[in-house]
mmCIF file of C-alpha atoms in Angstrom:
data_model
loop_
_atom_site.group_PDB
_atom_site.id
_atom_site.type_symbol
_atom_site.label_atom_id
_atom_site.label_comp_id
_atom_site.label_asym_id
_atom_site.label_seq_id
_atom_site.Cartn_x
_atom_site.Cartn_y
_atom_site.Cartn_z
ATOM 1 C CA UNK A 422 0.000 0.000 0.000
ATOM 2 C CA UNK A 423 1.182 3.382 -1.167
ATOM 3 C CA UNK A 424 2.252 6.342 1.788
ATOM 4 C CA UNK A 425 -0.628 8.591 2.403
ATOM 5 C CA UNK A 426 1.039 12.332 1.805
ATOM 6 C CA UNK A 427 -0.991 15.007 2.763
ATOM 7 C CA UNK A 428 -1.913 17.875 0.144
ATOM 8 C CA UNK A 429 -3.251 20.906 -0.418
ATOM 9 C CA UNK A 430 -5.711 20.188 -4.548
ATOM 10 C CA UNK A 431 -5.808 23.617 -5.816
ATOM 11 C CA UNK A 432 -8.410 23.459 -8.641
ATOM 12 C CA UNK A 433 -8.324 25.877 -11.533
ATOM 13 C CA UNK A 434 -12.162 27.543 -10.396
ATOM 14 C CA UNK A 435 -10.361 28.588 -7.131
ATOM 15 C CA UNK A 436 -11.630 25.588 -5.174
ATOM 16 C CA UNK A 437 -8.732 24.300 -2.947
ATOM 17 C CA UNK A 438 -9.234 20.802 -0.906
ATOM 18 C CA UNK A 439 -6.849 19.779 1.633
ATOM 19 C CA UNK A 440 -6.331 15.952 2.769
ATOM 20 C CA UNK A 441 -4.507 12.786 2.140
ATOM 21 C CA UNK A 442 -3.595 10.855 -0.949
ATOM 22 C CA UNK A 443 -1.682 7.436 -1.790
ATOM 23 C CA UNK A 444 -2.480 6.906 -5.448
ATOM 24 C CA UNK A 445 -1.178 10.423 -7.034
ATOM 25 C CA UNK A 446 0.999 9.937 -10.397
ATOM 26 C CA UNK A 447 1.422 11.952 -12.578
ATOM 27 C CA UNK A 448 0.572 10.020 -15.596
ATOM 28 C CA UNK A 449 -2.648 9.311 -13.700
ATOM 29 C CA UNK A 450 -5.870 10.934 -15.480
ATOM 30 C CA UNK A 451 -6.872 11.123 -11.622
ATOM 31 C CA UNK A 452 -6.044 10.170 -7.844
ATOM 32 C CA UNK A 453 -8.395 9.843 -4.794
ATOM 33 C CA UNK A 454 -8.179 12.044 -2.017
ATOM 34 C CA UNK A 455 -9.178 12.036 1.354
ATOM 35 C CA UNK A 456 -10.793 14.763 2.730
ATOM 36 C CA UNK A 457 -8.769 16.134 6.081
ATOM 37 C CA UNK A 458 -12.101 17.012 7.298
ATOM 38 C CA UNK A 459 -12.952 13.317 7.344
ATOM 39 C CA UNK A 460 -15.530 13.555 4.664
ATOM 40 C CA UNK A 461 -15.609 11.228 1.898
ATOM 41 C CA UNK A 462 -13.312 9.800 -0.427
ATOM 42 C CA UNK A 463 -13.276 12.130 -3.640
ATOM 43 C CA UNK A 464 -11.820 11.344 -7.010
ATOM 44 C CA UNK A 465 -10.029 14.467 -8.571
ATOM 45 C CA UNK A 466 -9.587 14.459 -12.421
ATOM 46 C CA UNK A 467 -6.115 16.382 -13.098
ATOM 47 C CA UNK A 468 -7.351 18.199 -16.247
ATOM 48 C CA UNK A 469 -9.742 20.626 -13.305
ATOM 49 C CA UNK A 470 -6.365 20.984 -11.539
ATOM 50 C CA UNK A 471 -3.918 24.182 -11.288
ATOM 51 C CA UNK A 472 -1.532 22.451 -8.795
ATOM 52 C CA UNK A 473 -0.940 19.752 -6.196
ATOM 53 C CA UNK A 474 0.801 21.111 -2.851
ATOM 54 C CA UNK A 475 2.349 18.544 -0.919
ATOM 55 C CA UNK A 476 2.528 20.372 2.511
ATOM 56 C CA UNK A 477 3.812 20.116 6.049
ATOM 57 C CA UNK A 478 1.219 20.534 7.742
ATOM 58 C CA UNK A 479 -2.755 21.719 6.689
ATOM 59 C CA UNK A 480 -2.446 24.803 9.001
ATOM 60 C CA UNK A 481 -0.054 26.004 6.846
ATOM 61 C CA UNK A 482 2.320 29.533 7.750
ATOM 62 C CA UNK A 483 0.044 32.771 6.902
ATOM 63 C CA UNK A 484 3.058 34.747 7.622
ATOM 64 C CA UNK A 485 4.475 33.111 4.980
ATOM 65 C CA UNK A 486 2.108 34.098 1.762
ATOM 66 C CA UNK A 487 3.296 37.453 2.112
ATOM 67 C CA UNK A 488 6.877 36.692 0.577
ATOM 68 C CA UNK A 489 6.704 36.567 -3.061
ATOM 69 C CA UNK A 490 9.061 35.759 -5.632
ATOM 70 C CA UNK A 491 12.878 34.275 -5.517
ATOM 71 C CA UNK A 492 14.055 36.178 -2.206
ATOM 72 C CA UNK A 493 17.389 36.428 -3.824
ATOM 73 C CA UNK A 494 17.833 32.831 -4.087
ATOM 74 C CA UNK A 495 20.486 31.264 -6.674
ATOM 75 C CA UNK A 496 20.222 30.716 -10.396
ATOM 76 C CA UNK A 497 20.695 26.772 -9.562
ATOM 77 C CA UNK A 498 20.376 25.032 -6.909
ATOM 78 C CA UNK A 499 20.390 21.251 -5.856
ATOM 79 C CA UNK A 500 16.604 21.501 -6.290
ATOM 80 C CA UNK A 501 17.247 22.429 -10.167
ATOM 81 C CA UNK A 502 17.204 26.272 -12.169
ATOM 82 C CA UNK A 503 14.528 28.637 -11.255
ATOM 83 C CA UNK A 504 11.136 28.779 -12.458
ATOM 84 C CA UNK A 505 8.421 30.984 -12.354
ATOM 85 C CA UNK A 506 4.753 30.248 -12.621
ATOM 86 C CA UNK A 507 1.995 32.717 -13.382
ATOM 87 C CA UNK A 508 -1.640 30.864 -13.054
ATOM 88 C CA UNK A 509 -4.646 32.207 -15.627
ATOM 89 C CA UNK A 510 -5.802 34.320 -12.278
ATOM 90 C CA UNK A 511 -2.383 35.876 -12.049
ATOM 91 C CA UNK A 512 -0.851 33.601 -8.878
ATOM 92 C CA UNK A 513 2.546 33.367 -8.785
ATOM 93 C CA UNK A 514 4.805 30.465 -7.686
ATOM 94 C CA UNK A 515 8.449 30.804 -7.466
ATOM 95 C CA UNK A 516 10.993 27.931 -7.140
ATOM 96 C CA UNK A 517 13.029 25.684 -9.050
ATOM 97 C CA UNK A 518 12.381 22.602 -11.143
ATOM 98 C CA UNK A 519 14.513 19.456 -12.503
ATOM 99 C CA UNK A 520 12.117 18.322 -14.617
ATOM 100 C CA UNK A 521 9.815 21.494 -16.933
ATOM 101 C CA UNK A 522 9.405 21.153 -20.098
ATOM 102 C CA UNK A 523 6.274 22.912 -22.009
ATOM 103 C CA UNK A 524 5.407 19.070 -23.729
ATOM 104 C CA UNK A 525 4.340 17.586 -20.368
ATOM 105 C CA UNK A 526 1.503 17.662 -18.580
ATOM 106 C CA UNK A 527 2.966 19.142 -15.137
ATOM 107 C CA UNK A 528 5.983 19.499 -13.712
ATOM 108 C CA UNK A 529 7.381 19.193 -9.737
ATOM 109 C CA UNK A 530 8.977 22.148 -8.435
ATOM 110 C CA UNK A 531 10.273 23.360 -5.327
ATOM 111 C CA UNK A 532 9.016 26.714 -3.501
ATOM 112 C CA UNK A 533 12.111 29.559 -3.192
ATOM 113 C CA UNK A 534 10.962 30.013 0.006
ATOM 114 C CA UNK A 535 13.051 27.197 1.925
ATOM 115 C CA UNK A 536 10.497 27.899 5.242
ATOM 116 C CA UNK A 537 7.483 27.470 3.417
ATOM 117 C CA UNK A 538 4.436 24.800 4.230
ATOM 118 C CA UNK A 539 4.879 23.560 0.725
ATOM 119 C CA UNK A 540 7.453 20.666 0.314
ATOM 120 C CA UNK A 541 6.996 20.380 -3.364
ATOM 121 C CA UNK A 542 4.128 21.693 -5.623
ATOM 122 C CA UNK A 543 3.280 19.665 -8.994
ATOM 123 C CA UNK A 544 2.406 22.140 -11.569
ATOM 124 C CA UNK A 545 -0.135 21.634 -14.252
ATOM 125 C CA UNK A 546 1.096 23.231 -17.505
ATOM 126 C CA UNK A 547 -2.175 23.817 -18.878
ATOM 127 C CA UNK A 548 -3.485 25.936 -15.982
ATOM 128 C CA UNK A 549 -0.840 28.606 -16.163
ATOM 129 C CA UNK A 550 -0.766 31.448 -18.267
ATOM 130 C CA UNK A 551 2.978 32.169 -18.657
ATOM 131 C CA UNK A 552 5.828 29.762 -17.290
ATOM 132 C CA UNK A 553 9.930 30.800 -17.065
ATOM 133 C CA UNK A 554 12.383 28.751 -16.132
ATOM 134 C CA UNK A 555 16.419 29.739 -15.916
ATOM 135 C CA UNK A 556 16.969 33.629 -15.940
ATOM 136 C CA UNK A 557 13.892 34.432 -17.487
ATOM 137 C CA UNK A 558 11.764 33.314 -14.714
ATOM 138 C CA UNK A 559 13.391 36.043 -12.580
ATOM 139 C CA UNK A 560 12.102 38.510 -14.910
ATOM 140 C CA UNK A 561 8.404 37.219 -14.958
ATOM 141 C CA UNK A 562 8.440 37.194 -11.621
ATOM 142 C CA UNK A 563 9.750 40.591 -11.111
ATOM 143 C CA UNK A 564 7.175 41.381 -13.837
ATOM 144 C CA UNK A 565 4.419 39.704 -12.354
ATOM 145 C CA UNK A 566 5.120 41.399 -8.553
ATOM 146 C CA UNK A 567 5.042 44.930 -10.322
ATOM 147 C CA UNK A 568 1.345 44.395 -11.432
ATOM 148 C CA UNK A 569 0.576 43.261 -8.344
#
């Protein structure tokens, strides 16, 4: 039996579900999750998804949200070259990937902010309006704090 992880489902409509999962792949059309507030088990198609947080904790760090962008992290790190990630409703994510490339269907990457309740975050492409990885992602997300 696969290790529950907890998550945090952020759908592309704004809906966001928090609770444990032990079948997510991403090659998977779908996973099961199970509802933190011990409702019942719900099936989540990925093509309604903007992102998968696998998180800490489901409290999360409020504090946290308010830093935004790379927080003069490296170019490269062990975690891979930056990235930047503007959603369709203008969120940003900031962090660095291994493994983008525009052909998939999502990506993992990790959040710049090393203190965050996000462990990892799997991306999916088709939910985000712009994505930069290497030194252009600095500049969308410089870009994308301006408009803010």
């Amino acid at each position: 039996m696969a290790e529950s992880l907890r998550v945090v489902v952020r759908f592309a409509n704004g809906q966001i579900l928090k609770g444990t999962t032990g079948d997510f792949r991403t090659a998977s059309p779908r996973f099961h999750l199970i509802p933190a507030d011990g409702g019942s088990v719900v099936e989540v198609r990925m093509e309604e998804l903007k992102a998968v947080c696998f998180v800490r904790d489901f409290a999360g760090s409020p504090e946290r949200i308010k830093l935004r962008g790379f927080l003069g992290a490296p170019l490269t790190t062990a975690q891979g070259k930056k990235v930047a990630v503007r959603f369709r409703d203008n969120e940003l994510l900031c962090g660095y990937t291994l493994s983008f490339s525009p052909d998939r269907a999502g990506f993992f990457m990790t959040p710049a902010d090393t203190a965050s309740n996000n462990l990892r975050i799997y991306v999916v492409t088709a939910a985000a309006a712009e994505i930069k990885a290497g030194p252009a992602a600095e500049w969308l997300a410089q870009r994308a704090l301006k408009t803010k």
